Short mmCIF file of N, CA and C in Angstrom, two decimals:
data_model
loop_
_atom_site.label_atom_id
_atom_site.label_comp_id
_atom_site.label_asym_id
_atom_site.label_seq_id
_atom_site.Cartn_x
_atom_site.Cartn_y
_atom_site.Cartn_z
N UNK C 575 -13.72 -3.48 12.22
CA UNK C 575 -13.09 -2.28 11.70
C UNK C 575 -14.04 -1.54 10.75
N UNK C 576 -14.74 -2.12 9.82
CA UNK C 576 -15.74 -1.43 9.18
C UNK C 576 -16.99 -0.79 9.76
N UNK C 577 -17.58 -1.63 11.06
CA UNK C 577 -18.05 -1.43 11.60
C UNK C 577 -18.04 0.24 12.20
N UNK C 578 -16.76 0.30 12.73
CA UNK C 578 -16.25 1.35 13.18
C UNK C 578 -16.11 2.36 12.39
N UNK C 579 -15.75 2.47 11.13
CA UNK C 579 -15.20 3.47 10.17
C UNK C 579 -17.38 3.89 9.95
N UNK C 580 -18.07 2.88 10.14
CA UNK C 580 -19.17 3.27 9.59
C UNK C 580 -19.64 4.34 10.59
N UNK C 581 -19.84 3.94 11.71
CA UNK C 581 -19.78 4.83 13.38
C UNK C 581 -18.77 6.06 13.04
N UNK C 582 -17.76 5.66 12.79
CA UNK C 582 -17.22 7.47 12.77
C UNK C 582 -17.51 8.48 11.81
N UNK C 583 -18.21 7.88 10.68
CA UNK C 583 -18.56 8.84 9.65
C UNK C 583 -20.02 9.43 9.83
N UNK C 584 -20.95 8.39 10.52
CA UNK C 584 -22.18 8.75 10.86
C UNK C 584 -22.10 9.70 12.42
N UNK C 585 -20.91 9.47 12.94
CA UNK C 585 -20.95 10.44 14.40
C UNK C 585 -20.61 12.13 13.20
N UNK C 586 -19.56 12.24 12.32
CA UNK C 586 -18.70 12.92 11.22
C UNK C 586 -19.71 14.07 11.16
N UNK C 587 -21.19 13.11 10.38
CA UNK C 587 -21.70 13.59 9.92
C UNK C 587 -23.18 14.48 10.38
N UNK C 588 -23.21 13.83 11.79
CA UNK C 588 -24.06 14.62 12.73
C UNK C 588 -23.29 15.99 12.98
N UNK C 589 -21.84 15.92 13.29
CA UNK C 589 -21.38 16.88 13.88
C UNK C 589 -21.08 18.14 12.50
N UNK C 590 -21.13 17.76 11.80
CA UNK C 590 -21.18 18.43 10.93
C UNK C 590 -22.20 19.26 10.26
N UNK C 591 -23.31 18.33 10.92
CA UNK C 591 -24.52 19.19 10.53
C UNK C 591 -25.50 19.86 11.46
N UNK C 592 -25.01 19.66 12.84
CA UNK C 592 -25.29 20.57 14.20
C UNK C 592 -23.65 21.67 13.55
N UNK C 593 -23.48 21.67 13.07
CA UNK C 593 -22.12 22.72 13.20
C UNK C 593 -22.98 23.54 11.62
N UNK C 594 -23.50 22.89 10.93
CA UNK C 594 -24.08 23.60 9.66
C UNK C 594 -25.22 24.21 10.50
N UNK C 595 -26.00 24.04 11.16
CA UNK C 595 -27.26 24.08 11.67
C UNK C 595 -26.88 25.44 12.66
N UNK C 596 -25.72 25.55 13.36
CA UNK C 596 -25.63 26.15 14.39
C UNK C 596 -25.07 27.54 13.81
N UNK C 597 -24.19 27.78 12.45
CA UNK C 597 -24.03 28.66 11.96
C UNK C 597 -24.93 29.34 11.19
N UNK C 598 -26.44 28.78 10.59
CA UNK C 598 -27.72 28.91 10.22
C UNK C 598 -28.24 29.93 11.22
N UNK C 599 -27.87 29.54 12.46
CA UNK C 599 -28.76 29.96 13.72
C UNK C 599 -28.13 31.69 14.02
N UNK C 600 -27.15 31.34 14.35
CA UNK C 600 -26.10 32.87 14.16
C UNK C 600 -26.29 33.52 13.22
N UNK C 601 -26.46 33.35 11.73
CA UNK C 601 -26.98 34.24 10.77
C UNK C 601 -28.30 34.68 11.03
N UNK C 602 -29.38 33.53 11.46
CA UNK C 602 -30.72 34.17 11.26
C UNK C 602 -30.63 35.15 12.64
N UNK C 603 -29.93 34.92 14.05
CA UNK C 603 -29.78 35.52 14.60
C UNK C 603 -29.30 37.39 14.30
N UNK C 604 -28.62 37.26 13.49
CA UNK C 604 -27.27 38.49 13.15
C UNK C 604 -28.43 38.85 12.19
N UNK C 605 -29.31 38.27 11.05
CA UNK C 605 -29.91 39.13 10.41
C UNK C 605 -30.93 39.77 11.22
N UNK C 606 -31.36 38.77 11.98
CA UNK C 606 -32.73 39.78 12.92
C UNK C 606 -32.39 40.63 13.57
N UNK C 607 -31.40 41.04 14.14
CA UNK C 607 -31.16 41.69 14.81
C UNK C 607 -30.68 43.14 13.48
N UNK C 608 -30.45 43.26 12.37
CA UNK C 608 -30.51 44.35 11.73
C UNK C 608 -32.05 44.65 11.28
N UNK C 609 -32.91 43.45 10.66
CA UNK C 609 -34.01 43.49 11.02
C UNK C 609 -34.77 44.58 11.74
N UNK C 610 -34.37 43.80 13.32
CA UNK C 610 -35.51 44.59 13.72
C UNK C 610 -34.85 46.12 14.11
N UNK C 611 -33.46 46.08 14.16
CA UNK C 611 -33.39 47.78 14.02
C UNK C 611 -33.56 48.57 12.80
N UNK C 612 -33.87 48.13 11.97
CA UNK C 612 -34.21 48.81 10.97
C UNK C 612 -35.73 49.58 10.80
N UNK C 613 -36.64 48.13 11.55
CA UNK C 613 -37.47 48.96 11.81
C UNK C 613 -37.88 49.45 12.78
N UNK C 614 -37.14 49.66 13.74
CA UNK C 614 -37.10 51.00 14.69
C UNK C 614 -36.23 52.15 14.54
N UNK C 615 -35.81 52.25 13.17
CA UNK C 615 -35.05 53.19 12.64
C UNK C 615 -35.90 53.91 11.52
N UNK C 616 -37.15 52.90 10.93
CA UNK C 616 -37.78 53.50 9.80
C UNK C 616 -38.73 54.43 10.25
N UNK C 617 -38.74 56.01 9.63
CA UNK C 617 -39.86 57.09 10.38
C UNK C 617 -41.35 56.78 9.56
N UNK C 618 -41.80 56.46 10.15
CA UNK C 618 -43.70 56.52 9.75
C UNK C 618 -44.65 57.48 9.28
N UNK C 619 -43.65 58.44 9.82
CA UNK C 619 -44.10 59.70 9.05
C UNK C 619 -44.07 60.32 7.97
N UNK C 620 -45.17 60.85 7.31
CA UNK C 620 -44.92 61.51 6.06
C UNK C 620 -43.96 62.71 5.93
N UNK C 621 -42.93 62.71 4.67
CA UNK C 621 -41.73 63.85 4.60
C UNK C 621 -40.42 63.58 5.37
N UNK C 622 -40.58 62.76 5.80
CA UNK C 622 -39.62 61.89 6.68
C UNK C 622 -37.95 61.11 5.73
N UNK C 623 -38.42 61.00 4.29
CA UNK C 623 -37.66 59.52 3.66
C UNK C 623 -36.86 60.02 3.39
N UNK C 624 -36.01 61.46 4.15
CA UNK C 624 -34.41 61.38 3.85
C UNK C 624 -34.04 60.79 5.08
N UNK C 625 -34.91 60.40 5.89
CA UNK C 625 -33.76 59.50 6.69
C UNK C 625 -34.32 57.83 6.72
N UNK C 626 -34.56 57.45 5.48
CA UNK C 626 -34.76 55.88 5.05
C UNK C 626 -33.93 55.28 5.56
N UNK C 627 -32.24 55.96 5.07
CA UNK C 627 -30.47 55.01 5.06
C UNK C 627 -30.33 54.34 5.56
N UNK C 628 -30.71 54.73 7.21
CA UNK C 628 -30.18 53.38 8.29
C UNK C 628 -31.14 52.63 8.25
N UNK C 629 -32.36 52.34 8.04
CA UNK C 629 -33.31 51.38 7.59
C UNK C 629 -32.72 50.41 6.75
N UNK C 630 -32.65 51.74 5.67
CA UNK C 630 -32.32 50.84 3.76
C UNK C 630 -31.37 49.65 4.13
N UNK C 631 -30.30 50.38 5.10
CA UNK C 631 -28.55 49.50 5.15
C UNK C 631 -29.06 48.21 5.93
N UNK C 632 -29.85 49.12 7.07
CA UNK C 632 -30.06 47.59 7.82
C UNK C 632 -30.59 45.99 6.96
N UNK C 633 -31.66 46.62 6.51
CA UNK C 633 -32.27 45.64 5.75
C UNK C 633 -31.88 45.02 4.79
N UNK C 634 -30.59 45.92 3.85
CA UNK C 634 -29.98 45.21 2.79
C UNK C 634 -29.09 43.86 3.30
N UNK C 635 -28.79 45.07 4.87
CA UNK C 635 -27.58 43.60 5.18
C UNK C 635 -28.40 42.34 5.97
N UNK C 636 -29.63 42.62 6.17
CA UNK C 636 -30.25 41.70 7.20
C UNK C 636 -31.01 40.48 5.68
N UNK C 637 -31.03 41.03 4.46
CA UNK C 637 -31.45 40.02 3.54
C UNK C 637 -30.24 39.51 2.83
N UNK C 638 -28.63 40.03 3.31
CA UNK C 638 -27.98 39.68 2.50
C UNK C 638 -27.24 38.29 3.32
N UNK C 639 -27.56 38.49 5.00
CA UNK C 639 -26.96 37.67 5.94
C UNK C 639 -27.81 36.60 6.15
N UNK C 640 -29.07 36.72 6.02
CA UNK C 640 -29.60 35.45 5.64
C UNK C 640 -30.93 35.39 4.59
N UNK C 641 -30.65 35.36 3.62
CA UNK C 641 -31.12 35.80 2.11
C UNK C 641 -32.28 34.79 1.96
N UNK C 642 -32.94 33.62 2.89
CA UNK C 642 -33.98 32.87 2.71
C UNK C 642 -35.28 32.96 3.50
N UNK C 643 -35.09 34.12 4.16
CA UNK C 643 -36.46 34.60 4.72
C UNK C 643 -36.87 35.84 4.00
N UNK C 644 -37.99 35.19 3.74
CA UNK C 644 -38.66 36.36 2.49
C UNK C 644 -39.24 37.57 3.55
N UNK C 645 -39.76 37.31 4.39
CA UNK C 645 -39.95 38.61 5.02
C UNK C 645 -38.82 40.66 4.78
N UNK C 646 -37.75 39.69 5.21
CA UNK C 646 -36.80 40.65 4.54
C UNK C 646 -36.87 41.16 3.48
N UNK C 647 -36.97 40.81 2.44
CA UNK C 647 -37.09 40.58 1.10
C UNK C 647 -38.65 41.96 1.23
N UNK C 648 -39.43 41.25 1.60
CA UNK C 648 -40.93 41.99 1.77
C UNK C 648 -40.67 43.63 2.21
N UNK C 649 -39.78 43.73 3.61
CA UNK C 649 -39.82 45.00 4.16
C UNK C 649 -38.63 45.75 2.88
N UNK C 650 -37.92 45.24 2.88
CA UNK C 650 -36.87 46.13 2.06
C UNK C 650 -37.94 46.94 0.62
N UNK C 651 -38.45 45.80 0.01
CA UNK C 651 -39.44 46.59 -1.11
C UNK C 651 -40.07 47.32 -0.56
N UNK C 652 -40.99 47.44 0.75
CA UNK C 652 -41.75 48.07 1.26
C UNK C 652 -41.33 49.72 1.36
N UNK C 653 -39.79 49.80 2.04
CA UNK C 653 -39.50 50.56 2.39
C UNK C 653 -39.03 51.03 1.03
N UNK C 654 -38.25 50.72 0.09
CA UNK C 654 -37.82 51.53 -1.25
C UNK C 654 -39.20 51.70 -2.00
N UNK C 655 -40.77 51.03 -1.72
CA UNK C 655 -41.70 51.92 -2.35
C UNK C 655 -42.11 52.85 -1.95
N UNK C 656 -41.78 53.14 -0.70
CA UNK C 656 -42.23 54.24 -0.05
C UNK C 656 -41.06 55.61 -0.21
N UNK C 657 -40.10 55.00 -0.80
CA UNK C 657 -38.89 55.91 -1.52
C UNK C 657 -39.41 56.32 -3.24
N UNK C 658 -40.21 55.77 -3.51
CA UNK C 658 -40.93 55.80 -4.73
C UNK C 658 -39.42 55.02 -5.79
N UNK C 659 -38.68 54.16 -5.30
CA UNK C 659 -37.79 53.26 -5.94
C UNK C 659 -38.57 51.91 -6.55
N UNK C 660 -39.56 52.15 -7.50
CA UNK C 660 -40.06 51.22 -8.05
C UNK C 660 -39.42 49.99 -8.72
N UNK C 661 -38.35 50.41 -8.88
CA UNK C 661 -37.76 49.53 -10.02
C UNK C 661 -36.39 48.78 -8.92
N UNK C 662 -36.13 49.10 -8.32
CA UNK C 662 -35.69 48.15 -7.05
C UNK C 662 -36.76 47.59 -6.03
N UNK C 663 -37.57 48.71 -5.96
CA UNK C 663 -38.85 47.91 -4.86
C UNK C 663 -39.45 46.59 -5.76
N UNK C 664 -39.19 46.22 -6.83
CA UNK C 664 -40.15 44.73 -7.45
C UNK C 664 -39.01 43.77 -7.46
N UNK C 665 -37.84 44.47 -7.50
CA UNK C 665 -36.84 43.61 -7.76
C UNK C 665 -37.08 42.89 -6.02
N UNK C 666 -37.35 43.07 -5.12
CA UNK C 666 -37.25 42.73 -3.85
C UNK C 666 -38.31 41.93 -3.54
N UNK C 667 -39.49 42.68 -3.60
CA UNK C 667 -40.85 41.59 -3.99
C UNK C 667 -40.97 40.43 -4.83
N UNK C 668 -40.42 40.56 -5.86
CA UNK C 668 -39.69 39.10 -6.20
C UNK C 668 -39.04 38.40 -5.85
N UNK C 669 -38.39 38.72 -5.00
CA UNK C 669 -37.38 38.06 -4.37
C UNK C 669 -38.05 36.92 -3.10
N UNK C 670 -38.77 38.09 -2.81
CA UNK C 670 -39.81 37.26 -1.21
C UNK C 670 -40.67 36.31 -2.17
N UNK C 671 -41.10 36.68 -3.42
CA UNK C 671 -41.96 35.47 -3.86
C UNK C 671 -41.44 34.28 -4.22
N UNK C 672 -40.23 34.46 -4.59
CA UNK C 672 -39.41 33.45 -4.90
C UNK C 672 -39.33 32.88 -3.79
N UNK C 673 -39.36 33.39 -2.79
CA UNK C 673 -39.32 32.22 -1.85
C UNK C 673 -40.73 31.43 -1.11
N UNK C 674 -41.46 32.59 -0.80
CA UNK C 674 -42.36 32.43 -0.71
C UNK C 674 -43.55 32.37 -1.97
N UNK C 675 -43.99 31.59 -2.72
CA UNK C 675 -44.83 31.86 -4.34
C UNK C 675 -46.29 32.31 -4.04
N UNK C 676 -47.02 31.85 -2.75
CA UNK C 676 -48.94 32.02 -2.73
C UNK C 676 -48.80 32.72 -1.30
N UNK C 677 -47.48 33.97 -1.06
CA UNK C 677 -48.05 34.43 0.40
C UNK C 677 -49.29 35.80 -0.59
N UNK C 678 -50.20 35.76 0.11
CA UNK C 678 -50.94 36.70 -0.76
C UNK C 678 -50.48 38.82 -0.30
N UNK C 679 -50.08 38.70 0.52
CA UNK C 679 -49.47 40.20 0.87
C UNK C 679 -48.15 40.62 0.10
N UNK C 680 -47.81 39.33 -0.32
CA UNK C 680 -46.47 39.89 -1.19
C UNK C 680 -46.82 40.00 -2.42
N UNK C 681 -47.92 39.17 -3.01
CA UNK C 681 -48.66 38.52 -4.43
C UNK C 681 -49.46 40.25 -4.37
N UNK C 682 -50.20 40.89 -3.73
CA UNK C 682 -50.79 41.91 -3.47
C UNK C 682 -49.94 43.43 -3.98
N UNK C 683 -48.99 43.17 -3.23
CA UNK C 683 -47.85 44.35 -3.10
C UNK C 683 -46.94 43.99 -4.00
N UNK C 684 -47.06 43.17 -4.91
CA UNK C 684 -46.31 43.19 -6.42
C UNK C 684 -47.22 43.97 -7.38
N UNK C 685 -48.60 43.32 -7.38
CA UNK C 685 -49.68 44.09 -8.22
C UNK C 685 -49.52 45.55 -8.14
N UNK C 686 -49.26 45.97 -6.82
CA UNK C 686 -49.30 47.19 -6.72
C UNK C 686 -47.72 48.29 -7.23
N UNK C 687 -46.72 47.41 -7.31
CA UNK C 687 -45.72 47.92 -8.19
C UNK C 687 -45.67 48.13 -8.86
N UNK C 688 -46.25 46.79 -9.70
CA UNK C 688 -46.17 46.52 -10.74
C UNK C 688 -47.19 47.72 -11.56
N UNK C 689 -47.97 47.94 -10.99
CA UNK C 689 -49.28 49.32 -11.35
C UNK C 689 -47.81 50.66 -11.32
N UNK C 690 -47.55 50.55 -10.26
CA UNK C 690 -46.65 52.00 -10.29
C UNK C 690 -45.75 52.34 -11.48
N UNK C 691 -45.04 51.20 -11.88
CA UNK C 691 -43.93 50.78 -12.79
C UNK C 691 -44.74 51.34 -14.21
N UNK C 692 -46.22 51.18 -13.94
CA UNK C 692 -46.88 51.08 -15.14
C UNK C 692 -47.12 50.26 -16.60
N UNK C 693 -46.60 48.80 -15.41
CA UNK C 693 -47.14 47.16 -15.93
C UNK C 693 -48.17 46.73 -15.72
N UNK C 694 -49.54 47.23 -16.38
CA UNK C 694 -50.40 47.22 -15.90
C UNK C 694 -50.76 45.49 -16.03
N UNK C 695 -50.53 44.92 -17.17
CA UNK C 695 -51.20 43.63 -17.29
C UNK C 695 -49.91 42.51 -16.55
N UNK C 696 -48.63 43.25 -15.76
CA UNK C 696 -48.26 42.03 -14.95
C UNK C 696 -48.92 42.41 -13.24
N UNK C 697 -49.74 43.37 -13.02
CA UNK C 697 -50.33 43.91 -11.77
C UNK C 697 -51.47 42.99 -12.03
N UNK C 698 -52.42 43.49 -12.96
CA UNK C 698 -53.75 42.41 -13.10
C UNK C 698 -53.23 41.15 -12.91
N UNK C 699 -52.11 40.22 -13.20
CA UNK C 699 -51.93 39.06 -13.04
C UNK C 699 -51.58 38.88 -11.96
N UNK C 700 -51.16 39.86 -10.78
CA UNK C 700 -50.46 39.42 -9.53
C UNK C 700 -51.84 39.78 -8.68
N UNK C 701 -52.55 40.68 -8.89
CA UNK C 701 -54.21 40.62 -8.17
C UNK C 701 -54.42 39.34 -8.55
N UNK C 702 -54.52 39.31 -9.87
CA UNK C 702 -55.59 37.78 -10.22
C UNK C 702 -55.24 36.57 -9.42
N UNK C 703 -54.18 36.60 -9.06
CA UNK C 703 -53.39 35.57 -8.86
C UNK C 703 -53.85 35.61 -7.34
N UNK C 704 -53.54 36.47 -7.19
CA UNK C 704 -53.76 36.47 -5.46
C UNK C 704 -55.10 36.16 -5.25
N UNK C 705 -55.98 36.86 -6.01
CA UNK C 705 -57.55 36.14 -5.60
C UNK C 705 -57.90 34.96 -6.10
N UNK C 706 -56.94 34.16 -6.40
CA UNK C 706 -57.33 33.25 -6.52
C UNK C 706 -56.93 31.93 -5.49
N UNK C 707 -56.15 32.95 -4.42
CA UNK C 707 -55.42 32.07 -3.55
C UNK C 707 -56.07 32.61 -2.65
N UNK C 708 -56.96 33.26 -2.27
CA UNK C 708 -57.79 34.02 -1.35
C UNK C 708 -58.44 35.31 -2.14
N UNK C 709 -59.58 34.78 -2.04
CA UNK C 709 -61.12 34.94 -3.24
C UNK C 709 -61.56 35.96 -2.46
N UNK C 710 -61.67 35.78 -0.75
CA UNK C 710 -62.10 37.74 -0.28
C UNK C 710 -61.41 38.72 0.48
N UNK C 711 -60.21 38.47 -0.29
CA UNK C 711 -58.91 39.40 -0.01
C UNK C 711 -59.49 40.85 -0.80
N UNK C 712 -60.23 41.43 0.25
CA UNK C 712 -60.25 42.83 -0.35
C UNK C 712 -59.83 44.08 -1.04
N UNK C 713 -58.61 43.99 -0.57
CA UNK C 713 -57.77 45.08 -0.68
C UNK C 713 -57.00 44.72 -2.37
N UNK C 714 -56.92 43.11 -2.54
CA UNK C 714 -56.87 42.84 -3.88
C UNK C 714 -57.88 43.05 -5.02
N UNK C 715 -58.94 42.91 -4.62
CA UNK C 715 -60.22 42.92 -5.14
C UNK C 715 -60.67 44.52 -5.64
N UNK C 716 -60.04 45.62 -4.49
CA UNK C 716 -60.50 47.34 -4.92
C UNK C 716 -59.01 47.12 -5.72
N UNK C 717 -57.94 46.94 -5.41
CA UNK C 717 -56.86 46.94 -6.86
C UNK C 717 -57.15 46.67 -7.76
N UNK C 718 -57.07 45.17 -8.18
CA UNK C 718 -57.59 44.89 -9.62
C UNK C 718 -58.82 45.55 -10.24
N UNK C 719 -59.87 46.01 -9.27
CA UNK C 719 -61.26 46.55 -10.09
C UNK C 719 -60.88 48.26 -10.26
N UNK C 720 -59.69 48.65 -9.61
CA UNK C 720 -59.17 50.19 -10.00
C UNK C 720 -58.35 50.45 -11.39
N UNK C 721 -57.68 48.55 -11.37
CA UNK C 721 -56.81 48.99 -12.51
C UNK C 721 -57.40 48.47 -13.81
N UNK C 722 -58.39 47.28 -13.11
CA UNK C 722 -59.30 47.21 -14.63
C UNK C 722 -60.27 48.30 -15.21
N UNK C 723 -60.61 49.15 -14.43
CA UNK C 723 -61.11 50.77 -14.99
C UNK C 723 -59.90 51.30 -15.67
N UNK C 724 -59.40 51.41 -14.94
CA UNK C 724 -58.03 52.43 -15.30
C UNK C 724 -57.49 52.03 -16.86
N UNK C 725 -57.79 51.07 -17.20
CA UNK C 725 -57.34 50.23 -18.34
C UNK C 725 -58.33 50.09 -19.28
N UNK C 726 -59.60 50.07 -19.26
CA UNK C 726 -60.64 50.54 -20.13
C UNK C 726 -61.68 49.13 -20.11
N UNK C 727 -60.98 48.27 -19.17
CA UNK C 727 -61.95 46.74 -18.81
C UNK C 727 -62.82 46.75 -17.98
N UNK C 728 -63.63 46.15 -18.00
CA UNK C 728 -64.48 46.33 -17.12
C UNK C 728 -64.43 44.95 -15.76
N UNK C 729 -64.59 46.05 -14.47
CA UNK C 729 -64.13 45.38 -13.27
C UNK C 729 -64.63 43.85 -13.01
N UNK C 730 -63.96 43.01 -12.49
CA UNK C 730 -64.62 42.08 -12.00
C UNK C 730 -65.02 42.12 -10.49
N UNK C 731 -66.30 41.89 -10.56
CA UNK C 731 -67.07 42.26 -9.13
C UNK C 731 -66.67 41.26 -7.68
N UNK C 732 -66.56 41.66 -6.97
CA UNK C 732 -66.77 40.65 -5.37
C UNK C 732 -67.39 39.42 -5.83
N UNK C 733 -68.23 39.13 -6.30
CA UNK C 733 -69.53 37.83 -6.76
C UNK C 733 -68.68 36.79 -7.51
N UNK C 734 -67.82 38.10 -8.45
CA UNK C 734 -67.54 36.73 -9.56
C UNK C 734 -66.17 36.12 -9.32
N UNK C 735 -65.81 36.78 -8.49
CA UNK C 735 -64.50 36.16 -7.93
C UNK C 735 -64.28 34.84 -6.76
N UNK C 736 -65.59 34.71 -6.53
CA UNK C 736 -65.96 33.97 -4.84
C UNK C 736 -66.91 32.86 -5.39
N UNK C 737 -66.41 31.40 -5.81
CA UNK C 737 -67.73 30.91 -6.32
C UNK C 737 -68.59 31.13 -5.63
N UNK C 738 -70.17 30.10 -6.21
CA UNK C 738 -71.45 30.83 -5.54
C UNK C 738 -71.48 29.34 -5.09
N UNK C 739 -71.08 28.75 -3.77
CA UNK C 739 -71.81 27.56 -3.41
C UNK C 739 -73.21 26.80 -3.25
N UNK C 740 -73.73 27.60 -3.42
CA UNK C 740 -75.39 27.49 -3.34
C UNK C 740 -75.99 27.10 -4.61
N UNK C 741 -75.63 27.02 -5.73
CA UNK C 741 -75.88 26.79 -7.06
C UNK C 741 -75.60 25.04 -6.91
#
């Protein structure tokens, strides 16, 4: 009899977690699918961002239906910086870092908010950061050396960011 009670809780508990697993699947399903119409709803074109909405909606509901893929998280900021919504666009980029902490395109595109917002020394820390998780990430490298001018420091070069193995 124990035997048995042990068997039905371990059958219990499979089925319970193909039934957790399978409603996982339907969400990530149901979010991708606003996902990806959102971005075949978003215009690419410049002068375009009064018609963001059906983007914006898609994406709010596609990070709200399954809230652990940072990607979502990524496009939604993307698209409210390009609304010049700075102060919701970081709130979102945080969000993807939180899930994701060393993707360097999100670590990148915080710096660059964070510059807009006109945080300059939490931007230098999200470049820094990023080159330090990838040393010839370029596009981090002309950021941080734009905003360390911009700021009255002087840039750190390609060289000094990349040890010198040869030494």
């Amino acid at each position: 009899a124990g035997r048995q009670k042990k068997h039905l809780g371990i059958i219990a508990l499979l089925a319970l977690s193909c039934t957790l697993a399978f409603i996982l699947s339907v969400r990530h399903l149901k979010a991708e699918f606003f996902f990806s119409r959102s971005i075949y709803s978003m215009p690419f074109a410049k002068g375009h961002q009064d018609k963001l909405g059906p983007a914006e909606k898609d994406l709010k509901h596609a990070t709200q239906t399954y809230a652990f893929d940072p990607s979502y998280h990524f496009s939604l900021a993307y698209l409210l910086l390009r609304e010049n919504r700075h102060s919701e666009s970081i709130q979102s980029i945080n969000q993807a870092l939180h899930l994701d902490p060393y993707h360097i395109n999100y670590l990148n595109n915080q710096g660059f908010i964070y510059a807009k917002l006109g945080d300059f020394n939490k931007a230098i820390e999200a470049f820094k950061k990023t080159l330090e998780i990838y040393p010839q990430y370029e596009s981090a490298q002309k950021n941080l050396d734009i905003l360390l001018k911009k700021t009255g420091q002087s840039p750190v070069t390609h060289n000094e960011t990349i040890p010198d193995e040869t030494k």
